Short mmCIF file of N, CA and C in Angstrom, two decimals:
data_model
loop_
_atom_site.label_atom_id
_atom_site.label_comp_id
_atom_site.label_asym_id
_atom_site.label_seq_id
_atom_site.Cartn_x
_atom_site.Cartn_y
_atom_site.Cartn_z
N MET A 220 -3.31 27.43 -35.06
CA MET A 220 -3.96 26.25 -34.50
C MET A 220 -4.53 26.58 -33.12
N THR A 221 -5.69 26.07 -32.84
CA THR A 221 -6.26 26.27 -31.52
C THR A 221 -5.79 25.16 -30.59
N SER A 222 -5.95 25.40 -29.31
CA SER A 222 -5.52 24.38 -28.36
C SER A 222 -6.46 23.18 -28.43
N PRO A 223 -5.97 22.00 -28.10
CA PRO A 223 -6.82 20.81 -28.15
C PRO A 223 -7.93 20.90 -27.10
N THR A 224 -9.00 20.16 -27.36
CA THR A 224 -10.14 20.15 -26.44
C THR A 224 -9.80 19.39 -25.16
N TYR A 225 -8.94 18.38 -25.29
CA TYR A 225 -8.48 17.60 -24.13
C TYR A 225 -7.11 17.02 -24.43
N TYR A 226 -6.44 16.50 -23.39
CA TYR A 226 -5.04 16.09 -23.52
C TYR A 226 -4.81 14.60 -23.64
N SER A 227 -5.84 13.80 -23.58
CA SER A 227 -5.73 12.37 -23.79
C SER A 227 -6.85 12.00 -24.74
N THR A 228 -7.00 10.73 -25.06
CA THR A 228 -8.10 10.34 -25.93
C THR A 228 -9.06 9.43 -25.16
N PRO A 229 -10.34 9.48 -25.52
CA PRO A 229 -11.29 8.58 -24.86
C PRO A 229 -10.90 7.11 -25.01
N ALA A 230 -10.42 6.75 -26.20
CA ALA A 230 -10.03 5.34 -26.42
C ALA A 230 -8.89 4.92 -25.49
N ASP A 231 -7.91 5.82 -25.30
CA ASP A 231 -6.79 5.50 -24.39
C ASP A 231 -7.28 5.34 -22.96
N VAL A 232 -8.19 6.22 -22.53
CA VAL A 232 -8.71 6.15 -21.16
C VAL A 232 -9.50 4.85 -20.96
N ILE A 233 -10.36 4.53 -21.91
CA ILE A 233 -11.19 3.32 -21.81
C ILE A 233 -10.31 2.08 -21.74
N GLN A 234 -9.26 2.04 -22.56
CA GLN A 234 -8.35 0.89 -22.53
C GLN A 234 -7.53 0.87 -21.25
N PHE A 235 -6.95 2.01 -20.85
CA PHE A 235 -6.09 2.09 -19.67
C PHE A 235 -6.86 1.72 -18.40
N ALA A 236 -8.09 2.22 -18.28
CA ALA A 236 -8.88 1.97 -17.08
C ALA A 236 -9.67 0.66 -17.14
N GLY A 237 -9.68 0.02 -18.31
CA GLY A 237 -10.47 -1.21 -18.45
C GLY A 237 -11.95 -0.94 -18.29
N LEU A 238 -12.37 0.23 -18.75
CA LEU A 238 -13.75 0.69 -18.54
C LEU A 238 -14.70 0.06 -19.56
N LYS A 239 -15.85 -0.35 -19.09
CA LYS A 239 -16.89 -0.92 -19.94
C LYS A 239 -18.20 -0.20 -19.64
N PRO A 240 -19.13 -0.15 -20.60
CA PRO A 240 -20.40 0.55 -20.35
C PRO A 240 -21.13 0.05 -19.10
N GLU A 241 -21.07 -1.25 -18.85
CA GLU A 241 -21.77 -1.79 -17.68
C GLU A 241 -21.13 -1.35 -16.36
N ASN A 242 -19.84 -0.94 -16.39
CA ASN A 242 -19.18 -0.45 -15.18
C ASN A 242 -19.80 0.85 -14.68
N VAL A 243 -20.36 1.63 -15.61
CA VAL A 243 -20.92 2.93 -15.25
C VAL A 243 -22.40 3.03 -15.61
N ASN A 244 -23.08 1.88 -15.59
CA ASN A 244 -24.52 1.77 -15.81
C ASN A 244 -24.99 2.36 -17.14
N LEU A 245 -24.23 2.11 -18.18
CA LEU A 245 -24.61 2.61 -19.51
C LEU A 245 -25.03 1.48 -20.45
N GLU A 246 -25.15 0.27 -19.93
CA GLU A 246 -25.46 -0.88 -20.78
C GLU A 246 -26.86 -0.81 -21.40
N ASP A 247 -27.76 -0.03 -20.81
CA ASP A 247 -29.13 0.07 -21.33
C ASP A 247 -29.30 1.20 -22.35
N GLU A 248 -28.25 1.93 -22.62
CA GLU A 248 -28.30 3.00 -23.64
C GLU A 248 -28.48 2.38 -25.02
N SER A 249 -29.01 3.15 -25.98
CA SER A 249 -29.20 2.62 -27.33
C SER A 249 -27.86 2.24 -27.97
N ASP A 250 -26.82 3.02 -27.68
CA ASP A 250 -25.47 2.69 -28.15
C ASP A 250 -24.52 2.85 -26.94
N PRO A 251 -24.34 1.78 -26.15
CA PRO A 251 -23.54 1.87 -24.93
C PRO A 251 -22.11 2.35 -25.15
N ALA A 252 -21.47 1.91 -26.23
CA ALA A 252 -20.08 2.32 -26.50
C ALA A 252 -20.01 3.82 -26.77
N LYS A 253 -20.97 4.33 -27.51
CA LYS A 253 -21.00 5.77 -27.82
C LYS A 253 -21.29 6.58 -26.54
N ALA A 254 -22.16 6.08 -25.69
CA ALA A 254 -22.48 6.76 -24.43
C ALA A 254 -21.26 6.78 -23.51
N LEU A 255 -20.51 5.68 -23.47
CA LEU A 255 -19.29 5.62 -22.66
C LEU A 255 -18.26 6.60 -23.20
N ASN A 256 -18.10 6.65 -24.51
CA ASN A 256 -17.17 7.58 -25.12
C ASN A 256 -17.54 9.02 -24.77
N ALA A 257 -18.82 9.36 -24.84
CA ALA A 257 -19.29 10.72 -24.51
C ALA A 257 -19.01 11.06 -23.04
N LEU A 258 -19.20 10.08 -22.15
CA LEU A 258 -18.91 10.30 -20.74
C LEU A 258 -17.43 10.57 -20.52
N VAL A 259 -16.57 9.80 -21.16
CA VAL A 259 -15.12 9.98 -21.00
C VAL A 259 -14.68 11.32 -21.60
N VAL A 260 -15.27 11.71 -22.72
CA VAL A 260 -14.96 13.02 -23.30
C VAL A 260 -15.30 14.13 -22.31
N LYS A 261 -16.44 14.02 -21.66
CA LYS A 261 -16.84 15.02 -20.65
C LYS A 261 -15.80 15.09 -19.54
N TRP A 262 -15.35 13.94 -19.07
CA TRP A 262 -14.32 13.91 -18.03
C TRP A 262 -13.03 14.55 -18.52
N LEU A 263 -12.62 14.24 -19.75
CA LEU A 263 -11.37 14.77 -20.29
C LEU A 263 -11.40 16.28 -20.44
N VAL A 264 -12.54 16.83 -20.80
CA VAL A 264 -12.67 18.30 -20.90
C VAL A 264 -12.52 18.92 -19.51
N GLN A 265 -13.14 18.31 -18.50
CA GLN A 265 -13.01 18.79 -17.13
C GLN A 265 -11.55 18.69 -16.65
N ILE A 266 -10.89 17.60 -16.98
CA ILE A 266 -9.51 17.38 -16.57
C ILE A 266 -8.58 18.38 -17.24
N LYS A 267 -8.82 18.69 -18.49
CA LYS A 267 -8.02 19.71 -19.18
C LYS A 267 -8.13 21.04 -18.45
N ASP A 268 -9.32 21.39 -18.02
CA ASP A 268 -9.52 22.64 -17.28
C ASP A 268 -8.75 22.63 -15.97
N ILE A 269 -8.74 21.50 -15.27
CA ILE A 269 -8.00 21.38 -14.01
C ILE A 269 -6.50 21.54 -14.26
N ILE A 270 -5.98 20.87 -15.29
CA ILE A 270 -4.55 20.95 -15.60
C ILE A 270 -4.17 22.37 -16.01
N ASP A 271 -4.96 22.99 -16.90
CA ASP A 271 -4.67 24.36 -17.35
C ASP A 271 -4.69 25.33 -16.18
N SER A 272 -5.65 25.16 -15.28
CA SER A 272 -5.75 26.03 -14.12
C SER A 272 -4.55 25.85 -13.20
N TYR A 273 -4.15 24.61 -12.97
CA TYR A 273 -3.02 24.33 -12.09
C TYR A 273 -1.71 24.87 -12.67
N CYS A 274 -1.52 24.69 -13.97
CA CYS A 274 -0.26 25.09 -14.61
C CYS A 274 -0.27 26.55 -15.07
N HIS A 275 -1.43 27.20 -15.03
CA HIS A 275 -1.58 28.59 -15.47
C HIS A 275 -1.22 28.76 -16.94
N GLN A 276 -1.53 27.75 -17.74
CA GLN A 276 -1.29 27.82 -19.18
C GLN A 276 -2.04 26.69 -19.86
N THR A 277 -2.20 26.82 -21.18
CA THR A 277 -2.76 25.73 -21.97
C THR A 277 -1.63 25.13 -22.80
N PHE A 278 -1.80 23.91 -23.19
CA PHE A 278 -0.77 23.21 -23.95
C PHE A 278 -1.30 22.87 -25.34
N GLY A 279 -0.40 22.77 -26.30
CA GLY A 279 -0.78 22.41 -27.65
C GLY A 279 -1.14 23.60 -28.53
N ASP A 280 -0.90 24.83 -28.06
CA ASP A 280 -1.15 26.01 -28.88
C ASP A 280 -0.03 26.20 -29.89
N ASP A 281 -0.30 26.95 -30.93
CA ASP A 281 0.71 27.35 -31.91
C ASP A 281 1.49 26.18 -32.48
N ASP A 282 0.80 25.14 -32.87
CA ASP A 282 1.40 23.97 -33.50
C ASP A 282 2.42 23.25 -32.62
N GLU A 283 2.42 23.51 -31.33
CA GLU A 283 3.31 22.78 -30.42
C GLU A 283 2.60 21.53 -29.93
N ALA A 284 3.35 20.47 -29.81
CA ALA A 284 2.78 19.22 -29.31
C ALA A 284 2.52 19.33 -27.81
N VAL A 285 1.51 18.65 -27.35
CA VAL A 285 1.24 18.57 -25.92
C VAL A 285 2.33 17.70 -25.31
N PRO A 286 3.00 18.17 -24.25
CA PRO A 286 4.04 17.35 -23.62
C PRO A 286 3.50 15.98 -23.18
N GLY A 287 4.32 14.96 -23.32
CA GLY A 287 3.91 13.62 -22.93
C GLY A 287 3.51 13.52 -21.47
N THR A 288 4.17 14.29 -20.62
CA THR A 288 3.83 14.27 -19.19
C THR A 288 2.41 14.77 -18.98
N VAL A 289 2.02 15.80 -19.70
CA VAL A 289 0.66 16.35 -19.58
C VAL A 289 -0.35 15.31 -20.06
N GLU A 290 -0.06 14.64 -21.17
CA GLU A 290 -0.93 13.58 -21.66
C GLU A 290 -1.06 12.46 -20.63
N SER A 291 0.06 12.08 -20.02
CA SER A 291 0.06 11.02 -19.02
C SER A 291 -0.76 11.39 -17.80
N VAL A 292 -0.58 12.62 -17.33
CA VAL A 292 -1.35 13.08 -16.16
C VAL A 292 -2.84 13.08 -16.49
N SER A 293 -3.19 13.55 -17.67
CA SER A 293 -4.59 13.56 -18.09
C SER A 293 -5.17 12.15 -18.11
N LEU A 294 -4.42 11.22 -18.67
CA LEU A 294 -4.86 9.82 -18.74
C LEU A 294 -5.05 9.24 -17.34
N ARG A 295 -4.09 9.47 -16.46
CA ARG A 295 -4.19 8.91 -15.10
C ARG A 295 -5.29 9.58 -14.29
N MET A 296 -5.51 10.89 -14.50
CA MET A 296 -6.62 11.56 -13.81
C MET A 296 -7.96 10.99 -14.28
N ALA A 297 -8.07 10.74 -15.58
CA ALA A 297 -9.30 10.16 -16.11
C ALA A 297 -9.52 8.75 -15.55
N ALA A 298 -8.44 7.98 -15.41
CA ALA A 298 -8.56 6.65 -14.81
C ALA A 298 -8.99 6.76 -13.34
N ASN A 299 -8.46 7.77 -12.63
CA ASN A 299 -8.89 8.00 -11.25
C ASN A 299 -10.38 8.33 -11.21
N MET A 300 -10.83 9.15 -12.15
CA MET A 300 -12.24 9.53 -12.21
C MET A 300 -13.10 8.31 -12.54
N ALA A 301 -12.63 7.48 -13.45
CA ALA A 301 -13.35 6.26 -13.80
C ALA A 301 -13.44 5.33 -12.59
N GLY A 302 -12.34 5.18 -11.89
CA GLY A 302 -12.33 4.33 -10.69
C GLY A 302 -13.31 4.83 -9.65
N GLN A 303 -13.37 6.13 -9.47
CA GLN A 303 -14.33 6.70 -8.53
C GLN A 303 -15.76 6.47 -8.98
N ALA A 304 -16.01 6.64 -10.27
CA ALA A 304 -17.37 6.44 -10.79
C ALA A 304 -17.83 5.01 -10.54
N VAL A 305 -16.95 4.06 -10.79
CA VAL A 305 -17.29 2.65 -10.59
C VAL A 305 -17.50 2.37 -9.10
N THR A 306 -16.58 2.84 -8.27
CA THR A 306 -16.66 2.59 -6.83
C THR A 306 -17.90 3.24 -6.22
N ARG A 307 -18.17 4.46 -6.59
CA ARG A 307 -19.31 5.17 -6.01
C ARG A 307 -20.64 4.58 -6.48
N ARG A 308 -20.67 3.99 -7.65
CA ARG A 308 -21.90 3.35 -8.10
C ARG A 308 -22.15 2.07 -7.30
N ASP A 309 -21.06 1.37 -6.98
CA ASP A 309 -21.21 0.15 -6.18
C ASP A 309 -21.62 0.50 -4.76
N THR A 310 -20.85 1.36 -4.13
CA THR A 310 -21.15 1.83 -2.79
C THR A 310 -20.27 3.03 -2.49
N PRO A 311 -20.83 4.10 -1.92
CA PRO A 311 -20.02 5.26 -1.58
C PRO A 311 -19.25 5.07 -0.27
N LEU A 312 -19.48 3.93 0.39
CA LEU A 312 -18.85 3.69 1.69
C LEU A 312 -17.78 2.61 1.59
N ILE A 313 -16.75 2.77 2.38
CA ILE A 313 -15.68 1.78 2.48
C ILE A 313 -15.60 1.34 3.93
N ARG A 314 -15.58 0.04 4.15
CA ARG A 314 -15.40 -0.47 5.51
C ARG A 314 -13.91 -0.55 5.78
N VAL A 315 -13.44 0.24 6.75
CA VAL A 315 -12.03 0.29 7.09
C VAL A 315 -11.68 -0.84 8.03
N ASN A 316 -12.47 -1.04 9.03
CA ASN A 316 -12.29 -2.17 9.94
C ASN A 316 -13.67 -2.55 10.45
N GLU A 317 -13.72 -3.32 11.52
CA GLU A 317 -15.01 -3.81 11.99
C GLU A 317 -15.98 -2.70 12.38
N TRP A 318 -15.47 -1.57 12.87
CA TRP A 318 -16.35 -0.53 13.39
C TRP A 318 -16.36 0.75 12.55
N LYS A 319 -15.30 1.00 11.83
CA LYS A 319 -15.18 2.28 11.14
C LYS A 319 -15.58 2.14 9.67
N VAL A 320 -16.43 3.06 9.22
CA VAL A 320 -16.84 3.12 7.82
C VAL A 320 -16.62 4.55 7.35
N GLN A 321 -16.11 4.73 6.13
CA GLN A 321 -15.89 6.09 5.63
C GLN A 321 -16.29 6.17 4.16
N LEU A 322 -16.45 7.40 3.67
CA LEU A 322 -16.76 7.61 2.26
C LEU A 322 -15.53 7.35 1.42
N THR A 323 -15.73 7.00 0.16
CA THR A 323 -14.60 6.83 -0.74
C THR A 323 -13.90 8.17 -0.94
N ASN A 324 -12.61 8.10 -1.19
CA ASN A 324 -11.81 9.30 -1.41
C ASN A 324 -12.23 9.95 -2.72
N SER A 325 -12.40 11.27 -2.72
CA SER A 325 -12.86 11.96 -3.93
C SER A 325 -11.73 12.62 -4.70
N ALA A 326 -10.48 12.39 -4.30
CA ALA A 326 -9.35 13.04 -4.97
C ALA A 326 -9.07 12.37 -6.32
N ILE A 327 -9.07 13.17 -7.37
CA ILE A 327 -8.65 12.66 -8.67
C ILE A 327 -7.32 13.27 -9.07
N PHE A 328 -7.03 14.47 -8.54
CA PHE A 328 -5.79 15.18 -8.86
C PHE A 328 -4.87 15.03 -7.65
N THR A 329 -4.20 13.92 -7.60
CA THR A 329 -3.41 13.53 -6.43
C THR A 329 -2.03 14.21 -6.44
N ASP A 330 -1.36 14.15 -5.32
CA ASP A 330 -0.06 14.81 -5.17
C ASP A 330 0.98 14.31 -6.17
N ASP A 331 0.96 13.01 -6.48
CA ASP A 331 1.93 12.49 -7.45
C ASP A 331 1.69 13.09 -8.84
N LEU A 332 0.45 13.33 -9.20
CA LEU A 332 0.15 13.95 -10.49
C LEU A 332 0.58 15.42 -10.49
N LYS A 333 0.33 16.10 -9.39
CA LYS A 333 0.77 17.50 -9.28
C LYS A 333 2.29 17.59 -9.37
N SER A 334 2.97 16.65 -8.75
CA SER A 334 4.42 16.62 -8.80
C SER A 334 4.91 16.43 -10.24
N ASP A 335 4.25 15.58 -10.99
CA ASP A 335 4.63 15.37 -12.39
C ASP A 335 4.45 16.65 -13.22
N LEU A 336 3.45 17.45 -12.88
CA LEU A 336 3.17 18.69 -13.63
C LEU A 336 4.02 19.87 -13.17
N GLU A 337 4.69 19.75 -12.06
CA GLU A 337 5.42 20.89 -11.48
C GLU A 337 6.36 21.59 -12.47
N PRO A 338 7.09 20.88 -13.33
CA PRO A 338 7.96 21.58 -14.29
C PRO A 338 7.18 22.44 -15.29
N TYR A 339 5.88 22.21 -15.42
CA TYR A 339 5.07 22.94 -16.39
C TYR A 339 4.26 24.07 -15.78
N VAL A 340 4.37 24.27 -14.48
CA VAL A 340 3.63 25.35 -13.81
C VAL A 340 4.28 26.68 -14.19
N ASP A 341 3.48 27.58 -14.73
CA ASP A 341 3.96 28.90 -15.14
C ASP A 341 3.89 29.83 -13.93
N ASN A 342 5.03 30.03 -13.28
CA ASN A 342 5.07 30.87 -12.09
C ASN A 342 5.01 32.35 -12.42
N LYS A 343 5.15 32.71 -13.69
CA LYS A 343 5.12 34.11 -14.07
C LYS A 343 3.75 34.55 -14.55
N SER A 344 2.79 33.68 -14.44
CA SER A 344 1.44 33.97 -14.92
C SER A 344 0.84 35.13 -14.16
N PRO A 345 0.17 36.07 -14.86
CA PRO A 345 -0.46 37.19 -14.16
C PRO A 345 -1.62 36.75 -13.27
N THR A 346 -2.14 35.53 -13.49
CA THR A 346 -3.23 35.06 -12.65
C THR A 346 -2.74 34.41 -11.37
N ARG A 347 -1.45 34.16 -11.30
CA ARG A 347 -0.89 33.52 -10.11
C ARG A 347 -0.64 34.58 -9.06
N THR A 348 -1.11 34.37 -7.86
CA THR A 348 -0.94 35.32 -6.77
C THR A 348 0.46 35.20 -6.20
N PRO A 349 1.22 36.29 -6.25
CA PRO A 349 2.58 36.21 -5.71
C PRO A 349 2.56 36.12 -4.19
N THR A 350 3.56 35.47 -3.65
CA THR A 350 3.68 35.41 -2.20
C THR A 350 4.88 36.26 -1.79
N LEU A 351 4.77 36.82 -0.63
CA LEU A 351 5.82 37.69 -0.12
C LEU A 351 6.14 37.26 1.29
N GLY A 352 7.39 37.01 1.54
CA GLY A 352 7.82 36.64 2.88
C GLY A 352 8.72 37.73 3.44
N ILE A 353 8.51 38.08 4.67
CA ILE A 353 9.32 39.12 5.31
C ILE A 353 9.88 38.54 6.61
N MET A 354 11.17 38.75 6.80
CA MET A 354 11.81 38.35 8.04
C MET A 354 12.52 39.60 8.59
N VAL A 355 12.28 39.89 9.84
CA VAL A 355 12.90 41.04 10.48
C VAL A 355 13.80 40.55 11.59
N ILE A 356 15.03 40.97 11.53
CA ILE A 356 16.00 40.62 12.57
C ILE A 356 16.45 41.93 13.19
N SER A 357 16.27 42.01 14.47
CA SER A 357 16.70 43.25 15.14
C SER A 357 17.45 42.90 16.41
N LYS A 358 18.27 43.81 16.83
CA LYS A 358 19.03 43.64 18.05
C LYS A 358 18.24 44.31 19.18
N PRO A 359 17.97 43.57 20.26
CA PRO A 359 17.25 44.19 21.37
C PRO A 359 18.08 45.32 21.99
N GLU A 360 17.38 46.36 22.41
CA GLU A 360 18.05 47.50 23.04
C GLU A 360 18.74 47.09 24.35
N ASP A 361 17.99 46.39 25.15
CA ASP A 361 18.51 45.93 26.45
C ASP A 361 18.63 44.42 26.36
N THR A 362 19.84 43.92 26.34
CA THR A 362 20.06 42.49 26.16
C THR A 362 19.71 41.68 27.41
N ASN A 363 19.45 42.36 28.54
CA ASN A 363 19.11 41.65 29.77
C ASN A 363 17.64 41.30 29.85
N SER A 364 16.78 42.02 29.11
CA SER A 364 15.36 41.71 29.16
C SER A 364 14.82 41.68 27.74
N LEU A 365 13.94 40.78 27.52
CA LEU A 365 13.30 40.65 26.21
C LEU A 365 11.80 40.78 26.40
N ASP A 366 11.33 41.97 26.66
CA ASP A 366 9.89 42.23 26.80
C ASP A 366 9.29 42.44 25.43
N PHE A 367 8.17 41.81 25.22
CA PHE A 367 7.49 41.95 23.93
C PHE A 367 6.20 42.68 24.11
#
């Protein structure tokens, strides 16, 4: 069996996010529902790549089921992406207070999602760069002066 193309379903994302074609300016398409589904599929493929890259592995290979946590993270990332798409179409700016205006946050892969995936991160992956920490403790020759 090959790995799945994505870890959630377009129908689940559309329902979870409450997404409608008019939310993302697809109401004028010949088939708005089909266009929305195609957009969500594109997002889910991108999200699968982000998850696989972060975890240094793919899920669902060799007749194994995709872990529920991975499906959940994929669904919530897609909802984050949908929320951004809707917000950015309305306005890319957010008024923080009377004087300060800032761009909308572009993070879709938030720390809480990374935390949920942490048990699935393959630390033994050959693509993962190992880190090396060195600590040196030495006794100074002359304890009266510490010249460096």
